[in-house]
Amino acid sequence: MQDPNEDTEWNDILRSKGILPPKKEKEITEDDIVNLVEQTIKEKQSKEEKNLEDCSLDELDLLEDEEDERVLLEYKNKRLAEIKAYMQKAKYGQVSEISGQDYVNEVNKAGEGVWVILHLYKTGIPLCSLLNLHLSELAHKFPTVKFLKSISTTCIPNFPDKNLPTIFVYYEGEMKKQFIGPQEFRREDITCEELEWMLGKAGAIKTEIDEDPRPKPKPRDILFTSLRNEVGGDNDWF
């Protein structure tokens, strides 16, 4: 006996006359959906491959140029976003003088993501003057970092002169590093590159100086220093 649900011309005639009931719709299963999606993807990939095969060399070059333009546009937009974000942070660029009353607002409440470098100094101390010059140069070079300076006793009452110069490094209001006293700065003629390297090691600035730029002592100087220490001579920092 012929299947009444079979797709044949005769069954279609019988259904039109009302002799056979309407054909039952087949229930769509999850497997049917998966197969349909996979088939659609295959057909699309096949169509794209066929279209590429039909392209001439000039057409392929044009497609490549369009893809290059898209990549370049994405890179350009990314760089513009980075520059915009940098410009929003690059709002310092100089060493600002503060007093003790300004300490909390300028240092502890500097803001999210802000590095603060505070120099405590006094006039008449050569190394303090030299550091102020170096810090001015670094503040211009790294405008996203907040550089501050303050006369020591104005900022912290009774701060001892023997601890000068002193540099405090803060990040988001928390102290990360401190350089207290001349021995921390190694020598009286410390260079700006050395100071930049030291602050970079502390994480306050993103320096490209990856090696200590301090001049290496000569073998004769090392021997002289060793002998001086053995005989109990002055332990001057150099």
Coordinates of N, CA and C in Angstrom, one line a residue, residues 6-234:
E6 N 3.7 10.2 1.7 CA 4.8 10.3 0.7 C 4.6 11.4 -0.3
D7 N 5.6 12.1 -0.6 CA 5.5 13.2 -1.6 C 5.5 12.7 -3.0
T8 N 4.2 12.5 -3.5 CA 4.0 12.0 -4.9 C 2.9 12.9 -5.5
E9 N 2.9 12.9 -6.8 CA 1.9 13.7 -7.5 C 0.5 13.1 -7.3
W10 N 0.4 11.8 -7.2 CA -0.9 11.2 -7.0 C -1.4 11.5 -5.6
N11 N -0.6 11.5 -4.6 CA -1.0 11.8 -3.3 C -1.5 13.3 -3.2
D12 N -0.8 14.2 -3.9 CA -1.2 15.6 -4.0 C -2.5 15.7 -4.5
I13 N -2.9 14.9 -5.6 CA -4.2 15.0 -6.2 C -5.3 14.5 -5.3
L14 N -5.0 13.4 -4.5 CA -6.0 12.9 -3.6 C -6.2 13.9 -2.4
R15 N -5.1 14.6 -2.0 CA -5.3 15.6 -0.9 C -6.1 16.7 -1.4
S16 N -6.0 17.1 -2.7 CA -6.8 18.3 -3.2 C -8.2 17.9 -3.3
K17 N -8.5 16.6 -3.5 CA -9.9 16.2 -3.6 C -10.5 15.9 -2.2
G18 N -9.7 15.9 -1.2 CA -10.2 15.7 0.2 C -10.2 14.2 0.5
I19 N -9.6 13.4 -0.4 CA -9.6 11.9 -0.1 C -8.6 11.6 0.9
L20 N -7.4 12.2 0.8 CA -6.4 12.0 1.8 C -6.3 13.3 2.7
P21 N -6.0 13.1 4.0 CA -5.9 14.2 4.9 C -4.7 15.0 4.6
P22 N -4.6 16.3 5.0 CA -3.4 17.1 4.7 C -2.2 16.5 5.3
K23 N -1.1 16.7 4.6 CA 0.2 16.1 5.0 C 0.6 16.7 6.3
K24 N 1.0 15.8 7.2 CA 1.5 16.2 8.6 C 2.8 16.9 8.4
E25 N 2.9 18.1 9.1 CA 4.2 18.8 9.1 C 5.2 18.0 9.9
K26 N 6.4 17.9 9.4 CA 7.5 17.2 10.1 C 8.0 18.1 11.2
E27 N 8.2 17.5 12.4 CA 8.7 18.2 13.6 C 10.2 18.5 13.4
I28 N 10.5 19.8 13.6 CA 12.0 20.2 13.4 C 12.7 19.8 14.7
T29 N 13.7 19.0 14.6 CA 14.5 18.6 15.8 C 15.7 19.5 15.9
E30 N 16.4 19.4 17.0 CA 17.7 20.1 17.3 C 18.7 19.8 16.3
D31 N 18.8 18.5 15.9 CA 19.8 18.1 14.9 C 19.5 18.7 13.5
D32 N 18.2 18.9 13.2 CA 17.8 19.6 12.0 C 18.4 21.0 11.9
I33 N 18.3 21.7 13.1 CA 18.7 23.1 13.2 C 20.2 23.1 13.0
V34 N 21.0 22.2 13.7 CA 22.4 22.2 13.6 C 22.8 21.9 12.2
N35 N 22.2 21.0 11.5 CA 22.5 20.6 10.1 C 22.3 21.8 9.2
L36 N 21.2 22.5 9.5 CA 20.8 23.7 8.6 C 21.9 24.8 8.7
V37 N 22.3 25.0 10.0 CA 23.4 26.1 10.2 C 24.7 25.7 9.6
E38 N 25.1 24.4 9.7 CA 26.3 23.9 9.1 C 26.3 24.0 7.6
Q39 N 25.1 23.7 7.1 CA 25.0 23.7 5.6 C 25.1 25.2 5.1
T40 N 24.4 26.1 5.9 CA 24.5 27.5 5.5 C 25.9 28.0 5.5
I41 N 26.7 27.7 6.6 CA 28.1 28.1 6.7 C 28.9 27.6 5.5
K42 N 28.7 26.3 5.2 CA 29.4 25.7 4.1 C 29.1 26.4 2.8
E43 N 27.8 26.7 2.5 CA 27.5 27.3 1.3 C 28.1 28.7 1.2
K44 N 28.1 29.4 2.4 CA 28.7 30.8 2.4 C 30.2 30.7 2.1
Q45 N 30.9 29.8 2.7 CA 32.3 29.7 2.5 C 32.6 29.3 1.1
S46 N 31.8 28.4 0.5 CA 32.0 27.9 -0.8 C 31.8 29.1 -1.8
K47 N 30.7 29.9 -1.5 CA 30.5 31.1 -2.3 C 31.6 32.1 -2.3
E48 N 32.1 32.3 -1.1 CA 33.2 33.3 -1.0 C 34.5 32.8 -1.7
E49 N 34.8 31.5 -1.6 CA 35.9 30.9 -2.2 C 35.7 31.0 -3.8
K50 N 34.5 30.7 -4.2 CA 34.2 30.8 -5.6 C 34.4 32.2 -6.1
N51 N 33.9 33.2 -5.3 CA 34.0 34.6 -5.7 C 35.5 35.0 -5.8
L52 N 36.3 34.5 -4.9 CA 37.7 34.9 -4.9 C 38.4 34.2 -6.1
E53 N 38.0 33.0 -6.4 CA 38.6 32.3 -7.6 C 38.2 33.0 -8.9
D54 N 37.1 33.7 -8.9 CA 36.6 34.4 -10.1 C 37.3 35.8 -10.2
C55 N 37.9 36.2 -9.1 CA 38.5 37.6 -9.2 C 39.8 37.6 -10.0
S56 N 40.0 38.7 -10.7 CA 41.2 39.0 -11.4 C 42.3 39.4 -10.4
L57 N 43.5 39.5 -10.9 CA 44.6 40.0 -10.0 C 44.3 41.4 -9.5
D58 N 43.8 42.3 -10.4 CA 43.5 43.6 -10.0 C 42.4 43.7 -8.9
E59 N 41.4 42.8 -9.1 CA 40.3 42.8 -8.1 C 40.8 42.3 -6.7
L60 N 41.7 41.3 -6.8 CA 42.3 40.8 -5.6 C 43.2 41.9 -4.9
D61 N 43.9 42.6 -5.7 CA 44.7 43.7 -5.1 C 43.8 44.8 -4.5
L62 N 42.7 45.0 -5.1 CA 41.7 46.0 -4.5 C 41.2 45.5 -3.2
L63 N 40.8 44.2 -3.1 CA 40.3 43.7 -1.9 C 41.4 43.8 -0.8
E64 N 42.7 43.5 -1.2 CA 43.8 43.6 -0.2 C 44.0 45.0 0.3
D65 N 43.8 46.0 -0.6 CA 44.0 47.4 -0.3 C 42.9 47.8 0.7
E66 N 41.6 47.3 0.5 CA 40.5 47.6 1.3 C 40.7 47.0 2.7
E67 N 41.3 45.8 2.8 CA 41.6 45.2 4.1 C 42.7 45.9 4.8
D68 N 43.7 46.4 4.0 CA 44.8 47.2 4.6 C 44.2 48.5 5.2
E69 N 43.3 49.1 4.5 CA 42.8 50.4 4.9 C 41.9 50.2 6.2
R70 N 41.2 49.0 6.3 CA 40.5 48.7 7.5 C 41.4 48.5 8.7
V71 N 42.5 47.8 8.5 CA 43.4 47.6 9.6 C 44.1 48.9 10.0
L72 N 44.5 49.7 9.0 CA 45.1 51.0 9.3 C 44.1 51.9 10.1
L73 N 42.8 51.9 9.7 CA 41.8 52.7 10.3 C 41.6 52.3 11.8
E74 N 41.6 51.0 12.0 CA 41.5 50.4 13.4 C 42.7 50.9 14.2
Y75 N 43.9 50.8 13.7 CA 45.1 51.2 14.4 C 45.1 52.7 14.7
K76 N 44.7 53.5 13.7 CA 44.6 54.9 13.8 C 43.7 55.3 15.0
N77 N 42.5 54.7 15.0 CA 41.5 55.0 16.0 C 42.0 54.6 17.4
K78 N 42.7 53.4 17.5 CA 43.3 53.0 18.7 C 44.4 54.0 19.2
R79 N 45.2 54.5 18.3 CA 46.3 55.4 18.7 C 45.7 56.7 19.1
L80 N 44.6 57.2 18.4 CA 44.0 58.4 18.8 C 43.4 58.3 20.2
A81 N 42.8 57.1 20.5 CA 42.3 56.9 21.9 C 43.4 57.0 22.9
E82 N 44.5 56.3 22.6 CA 45.7 56.3 23.5 C 46.2 57.8 23.7
I83 N 46.3 58.5 22.6 CA 46.8 59.9 22.7 C 45.9 60.8 23.6
K84 N 44.6 60.6 23.3 CA 43.6 61.3 24.1 C 43.7 61.0 25.6
A85 N 43.8 59.7 25.9 CA 43.9 59.3 27.3 C 45.2 59.9 27.9
Y86 N 46.3 59.9 27.1 CA 47.6 60.5 27.6 C 47.4 62.0 27.9
M87 N 46.8 62.7 27.0 CA 46.7 64.1 27.1 C 45.8 64.5 28.3
Q88 N 44.9 63.7 28.6 CA 44.1 63.9 29.8 C 44.9 63.8 31.1
K89 N 45.9 62.9 31.1 CA 46.7 62.7 32.3 C 47.9 63.6 32.3
A90 N 48.4 64.1 31.1 CA 49.6 65.0 31.0 C 49.2 66.4 31.4
K91 N 48.9 66.6 32.6 CA 48.4 68.0 33.1 C 49.4 68.6 34.1
Y92 N 50.6 68.1 34.2 CA 51.5 68.7 35.2 C 52.7 69.4 34.5
G93 N 53.8 68.7 34.3 CA 54.8 69.3 33.5 C 55.8 70.2 34.2
Q94 N 55.6 70.5 35.5 CA 56.5 71.4 36.2 C 56.5 71.0 37.7
V95 N 57.5 71.5 38.4 CA 57.6 71.2 39.8 C 56.9 72.3 40.6
S96 N 55.8 72.0 41.3 CA 55.0 72.9 42.1 C 55.5 73.0 43.5
E97 N 55.5 74.2 44.1 CA 55.9 74.4 45.5 C 54.7 74.2 46.4
I98 N 54.8 73.5 47.5 CA 53.7 73.3 48.4 C 54.2 73.6 49.8
S99 N 53.2 73.8 50.7 CA 53.5 73.9 52.2 C 52.9 72.7 52.9
G100 N 53.1 72.7 54.2 CA 52.5 71.6 55.0 C 51.0 71.6 54.9
Q101 N 50.4 72.7 54.8 CA 48.9 72.7 54.7 C 48.4 72.1 53.4
D102 N 49.3 72.1 52.4 CA 48.9 71.5 51.1 C 49.1 70.0 51.0
Y103 N 49.8 69.5 52.0 CA 50.3 68.1 51.9 C 49.2 67.1 51.6
V104 N 48.2 67.1 52.4 CA 47.1 66.1 52.3 C 46.4 66.2 50.9
N105 N 46.1 67.4 50.5 CA 45.4 67.5 49.2 C 46.3 67.2 48.0
E106 N 47.5 67.7 48.1 CA 48.4 67.5 46.9 C 49.1 66.2 46.8
V107 N 49.2 65.5 48.0 CA 49.9 64.2 48.0 C 49.0 63.1 48.3
N108 N 48.4 63.1 49.5 CA 47.6 62.0 49.9 C 46.3 61.8 49.1
K109 N 45.8 63.0 48.6 CA 44.6 63.0 47.8 C 44.9 63.4 46.3
A110 N 46.0 62.9 45.8 CA 46.4 63.3 44.4 C 45.5 62.7 43.4
G111 N 44.8 61.6 43.7 CA 43.9 61.0 42.7 C 44.3 59.6 42.3
E112 N 43.3 59.0 41.6 CA 43.5 57.6 41.1 C 44.5 57.6 40.0
G113 N 45.5 56.7 40.1 CA 46.5 56.5 39.1 C 47.6 57.5 39.0
V114 N 47.7 58.4 40.0 CA 48.7 59.5 40.0 C 49.9 59.2 40.9
W115 N 51.0 59.3 40.2 CA 52.3 59.2 41.0 C 52.7 60.6 41.4
V116 N 53.2 60.7 42.6 CA 53.7 62.0 43.2 C 55.1 61.8 43.6
I117 N 55.9 62.8 43.2 CA 57.3 62.8 43.7 C 57.5 64.1 44.4
L118 N 57.8 64.0 45.7 CA 57.9 65.2 46.6 C 59.4 65.4 47.1
H119 N 60.0 66.5 46.8 CA 61.3 66.8 47.2 C 61.3 67.8 48.4
L120 N 61.8 67.3 49.6 CA 62.0 68.2 50.7 C 63.5 68.7 50.6
Y121 N 63.6 70.1 50.7 CA 64.9 70.7 50.5 C 65.0 72.0 51.4
K122 N 66.2 72.5 51.3 CA 66.5 73.8 51.9 C 67.4 74.6 51.0
T123 N 67.3 75.9 50.9 CA 68.2 76.7 50.2 C 69.6 76.7 50.8
G124 N 70.6 76.8 50.1 CA 72.0 76.8 50.6 C 72.6 75.4 50.7
I125 N 71.9 74.4 50.3 CA 72.4 73.0 50.3 C 72.6 72.7 48.8
P126 N 73.9 72.6 48.3 CA 74.1 72.4 46.9 C 73.4 71.2 46.3
L127 N 73.4 70.1 47.0 CA 72.7 68.9 46.4 C 71.2 69.1 46.2
C128 N 70.6 69.8 47.2 CA 69.2 70.1 47.0 C 68.9 71.0 45.8
S129 N 69.8 72.0 45.6 CA 69.7 72.8 44.4 C 69.8 72.0 43.1
L130 N 70.8 71.1 43.1 CA 71.0 70.3 41.9 C 69.8 69.4 41.6
L131 N 69.2 68.8 42.7 CA 68.1 67.9 42.5 C 66.9 68.7 42.0
N132 N 66.7 70.0 42.5 CA 65.6 70.8 42.0 C 65.7 71.0 40.5
L133 N 67.0 71.2 40.0 CA 67.2 71.4 38.6 C 66.8 70.2 37.8
H134 N 67.3 69.0 38.3 CA 67.0 67.7 37.6 C 65.5 67.5 37.6
L135 N 64.8 67.7 38.8 CA 63.4 67.4 38.9 C 62.6 68.3 37.9
S136 N 63.0 69.5 37.7 CA 62.4 70.4 36.7 C 62.4 69.8 35.3
E137 N 63.6 69.3 35.0 CA 63.8 68.7 33.7 C 62.9 67.4 33.6
L138 N 62.9 66.6 34.6 CA 62.1 65.4 34.6 C 60.6 65.7 34.6
A139 N 60.2 66.7 35.3 CA 58.8 67.1 35.3 C 58.3 67.5 33.9
H140 N 59.1 68.1 33.1 CA 58.8 68.5 31.7 C 58.8 67.2 30.9
K141 N 59.6 66.3 31.1 CA 59.7 65.1 30.3 C 58.6 64.1 30.6
F142 N 58.1 64.1 31.9 CA 57.1 63.1 32.3 C 55.9 63.9 32.9
P143 N 55.1 64.5 32.0 CA 54.0 65.4 32.5 C 52.8 64.7 33.1
T144 N 52.8 63.4 33.1 CA 51.7 62.7 33.8 C 52.0 62.4 35.2
V145 N 53.3 62.7 35.6 CA 53.7 62.5 37.0 C 53.6 63.9 37.7
K146 N 53.2 63.9 39.0 CA 53.0 65.1 39.7 C 54.3 65.3 40.6
F147 N 55.1 66.3 40.2 CA 56.3 66.7 40.8 C 56.1 67.9 41.8
L148 N 56.5 67.7 43.0 CA 56.3 68.7 44.0 C 57.6 69.0 44.8
K149 N 57.7 70.1 45.4 CA 58.9 70.4 46.3 C 58.4 71.3 47.4
S150 N 59.1 71.2 48.5 CA 58.7 72.0 49.7 C 59.9 72.1 50.6
I151 N 60.0 73.3 51.2 CA 61.1 73.6 52.2 C 60.8 72.6 53.3
S152 N 61.8 71.9 53.7 CA 61.6 70.8 54.7 C 60.8 71.2 55.9
T153 N 61.3 72.2 56.6 CA 60.7 72.6 57.9 C 59.3 73.2 57.7
T154 N 59.1 73.8 56.5 CA 57.8 74.3 56.2 C 56.7 73.2 56.0
C155 N 57.2 72.1 55.4 CA 56.3 71.0 55.2 C 56.2 70.1 56.4
I156 N 57.4 69.8 57.1 CA 57.4 68.9 58.3 C 58.2 69.6 59.3
P157 N 57.5 70.2 60.4 CA 58.2 70.9 61.4 C 59.4 70.1 62.0
N158 N 60.5 70.8 62.3 CA 61.7 70.2 62.9 C 62.3 69.0 62.1
F159 N 62.1 69.0 60.8 CA 62.7 68.0 60.0 C 64.2 68.3 60.0
P160 N 65.0 67.3 60.3 CA 66.5 67.5 60.5 C 67.2 67.8 59.2
D161 N 68.1 68.7 59.2 CA 68.9 69.1 58.0 C 69.7 67.9 57.5
K162 N 70.2 67.1 58.4 CA 71.0 65.9 58.0 C 70.3 65.0 57.1
N163 N 69.0 65.0 57.1 CA 68.2 64.2 56.2 C 67.9 64.8 54.8
L164 N 68.6 65.9 54.6 CA 68.3 66.6 53.3 C 69.5 66.3 52.3
P165 N 69.1 66.1 51.1 CA 67.8 66.2 50.5 C 67.0 64.9 50.8
T166 N 65.7 65.0 50.7 CA 64.8 63.8 50.9 C 63.8 63.8 49.7
I167 N 63.5 62.7 49.2 CA 62.5 62.6 48.1 C 61.5 61.4 48.5
F168 N 60.2 61.8 48.6 CA 59.2 60.8 48.8 C 58.5 60.5 47.5
V169 N 58.2 59.2 47.3 CA 57.5 58.8 46.1 C 56.2 58.1 46.6
Y170 N 55.1 58.7 46.1 CA 53.7 58.2 46.4 C 53.0 57.8 45.2
Y171 N 52.1 56.8 45.4 CA 51.2 56.4 44.3 C 49.8 56.2 44.9
E172 N 48.8 57.0 44.4 CA 47.5 57.0 44.9 C 47.4 57.2 46.4
G173 N 48.2 58.1 46.9 CA 48.2 58.5 48.3 C 49.0 57.6 49.2
E174 N 49.6 56.5 48.7 CA 50.4 55.6 49.5 C 51.9 55.7 49.2
M175 N 52.7 55.8 50.2 CA 54.2 55.9 50.0 C 54.7 54.6 49.5
K176 N 55.5 54.7 48.3 CA 56.1 53.6 47.7 C 57.6 53.5 47.9
K177 N 58.2 54.7 48.0 CA 59.7 54.7 48.1 C 60.1 56.0 48.8
Q178 N 61.2 56.0 49.5 CA 61.7 57.2 50.1 C 63.3 57.2 50.0
F179 N 63.8 58.4 49.6 CA 65.2 58.6 49.6 C 65.6 59.6 50.6
I180 N 66.2 59.3 51.7 CA 66.4 60.2 52.8 C 67.9 60.4 53.1
G181 N 68.4 61.6 52.9 CA 69.8 61.9 53.2 C 70.6 61.9 51.9
P182 N 71.8 62.6 52.0 CA 72.7 62.7 50.8 C 73.2 61.3 50.3
Q183 N 73.4 60.4 51.3 CA 74.0 59.1 50.9 C 73.1 58.3 49.9
E184 N 71.7 58.6 49.9 CA 70.8 57.9 49.0 C 71.0 58.4 47.6
F185 N 71.6 59.5 47.4 CA 71.8 60.1 46.1 C 73.2 59.9 45.6
R186 N 74.0 59.1 46.3 CA 75.3 58.6 45.9 C 76.4 59.5 45.8
R187 N 76.2 60.7 45.2 CA 77.3 61.6 45.0 C 76.8 63.0 44.8
E188 N 77.7 64.0 45.1 CA 77.2 65.4 45.0 C 76.9 65.9 43.6
D189 N 77.5 65.2 42.6 CA 77.3 65.6 41.2 C 76.4 64.6 40.4
I190 N 75.4 64.1 41.1 CA 74.5 63.1 40.5 C 73.9 63.7 39.2
T191 N 73.8 62.9 38.2 CA 73.3 63.4 36.9 C 71.8 63.2 36.8
C192 N 71.2 63.9 35.9 CA 69.7 63.8 35.7 C 69.4 62.4 35.3
E193 N 70.2 61.8 34.5 CA 70.0 60.4 34.0 C 70.0 59.4 35.2
E194 N 70.9 59.6 36.1 CA 70.9 58.8 37.3 C 69.7 58.9 38.2
L195 N 69.2 60.2 38.3 CA 68.0 60.4 39.1 C 66.8 59.8 38.4
E196 N 66.8 59.9 37.1 CA 65.7 59.3 36.3 C 65.7 57.8 36.5
W197 N 66.8 57.2 36.4 CA 66.9 55.8 36.6 C 66.4 55.4 38.0
M198 N 66.8 56.1 39.0 CA 66.4 55.8 40.4 C 64.9 55.9 40.6
L199 N 64.3 56.9 40.0 CA 62.8 57.1 40.1 C 62.1 56.1 39.2
G200 N 62.8 55.7 38.1 CA 62.2 54.6 37.3 C 62.2 53.3 38.0
K201 N 63.3 53.0 38.8 CA 63.3 51.8 39.6 C 62.3 51.8 40.6
A202 N 61.9 53.0 41.1 CA 60.8 53.1 42.1 C 59.5 52.9 41.5
G203 N 59.4 52.9 40.2 CA 58.1 52.8 39.5 C 57.4 54.1 39.2
A204 N 58.0 55.2 39.6 CA 57.2 56.5 39.5 C 57.2 57.0 38.1
I205 N 58.2 56.7 37.3 CA 58.2 57.1 35.9 C 58.5 56.0 35.0
K206 N 58.1 56.1 33.7 CA 58.4 55.0 32.7 C 59.6 55.4 31.9
T207 N 60.7 55.1 32.5 CA 62.0 55.5 31.8 C 62.5 54.4 30.8
E208 N 63.2 54.9 29.8 CA 63.8 53.9 28.9 C 65.2 53.6 29.3
I209 N 65.7 54.1 30.4 CA 67.0 53.8 30.9 C 66.9 52.5 31.7
D210 N 67.5 51.5 31.2 CA 67.3 50.2 31.8 C 68.6 49.7 32.6
E211 N 69.7 50.5 32.5 CA 70.9 50.2 33.2 C 71.3 51.4 34.0
D212 N 71.9 51.1 35.1 CA 72.4 52.2 36.0 C 73.4 53.1 35.3
P213 N 73.1 54.4 35.0 CA 74.1 55.2 34.3 C 75.2 55.8 35.1
R214 N 75.2 55.4 36.4 CA 76.3 56.0 37.3 C 77.6 55.5 36.8
P215 N 78.6 56.5 36.6 CA 79.9 56.1 36.2 C 80.5 55.0 37.0
K216 N 81.1 54.1 36.4 CA 81.7 53.0 37.1 C 83.1 53.4 37.7
P217 N 83.3 53.1 39.0 CA 84.5 53.5 39.6 C 85.7 52.8 39.0
K218 N 86.9 53.5 38.9 CA 88.1 52.9 38.4 C 88.7 51.9 39.4
P219 N 89.4 50.9 39.0 CA 90.0 50.0 39.9 C 90.8 50.6 41.0
R220 N 91.5 51.7 40.6 CA 92.4 52.4 41.6 C 91.5 53.1 42.7
D221 N 90.3 53.6 42.3 CA 89.5 54.2 43.3 C 88.9 53.2 44.2
I222 N 88.6 52.0 43.7 CA 88.0 50.9 44.6 C 89.1 50.5 45.6
L223 N 90.4 50.4 45.1 CA 91.4 50.0 46.1 C 91.6 51.1 47.1
F224 N 91.6 52.3 46.7 CA 91.8 53.4 47.7 C 90.7 53.5 48.7
T225 N 89.5 53.3 48.3 CA 88.3 53.3 49.2 C 88.4 52.2 50.2
S226 N 88.8 51.0 49.7 CA 89.0 49.8 50.5 C 90.0 50.0 51.6
L227 N 91.2 50.6 51.2 CA 92.3 50.8 52.2 C 91.9 51.9 53.2
R228 N 91.2 52.9 52.7 CA 90.7 54.0 53.6 C 89.8 53.4 54.7
N229 N 88.9 52.5 54.3 CA 87.9 51.9 55.2 C 88.7 51.0 56.2
E230 N 89.7 50.3 55.8 CA 90.4 49.4 56.7 C 91.2 50.2 57.8
V231 N 91.7 51.4 57.4 CA 92.4 52.1 58.4 C 91.6 53.1 59.2
G232 N 90.2 53.0 59.0 CA 89.3 53.8 59.8 C 89.2 55.2 59.4
G233 N 89.5 55.5 58.1 CA 89.4 56.8 57.6 C 87.9 57.3 57.5
D234 N 87.8 58.5 57.0 CA 86.4 59.1 56.8 C 85.6 58.2 55.9

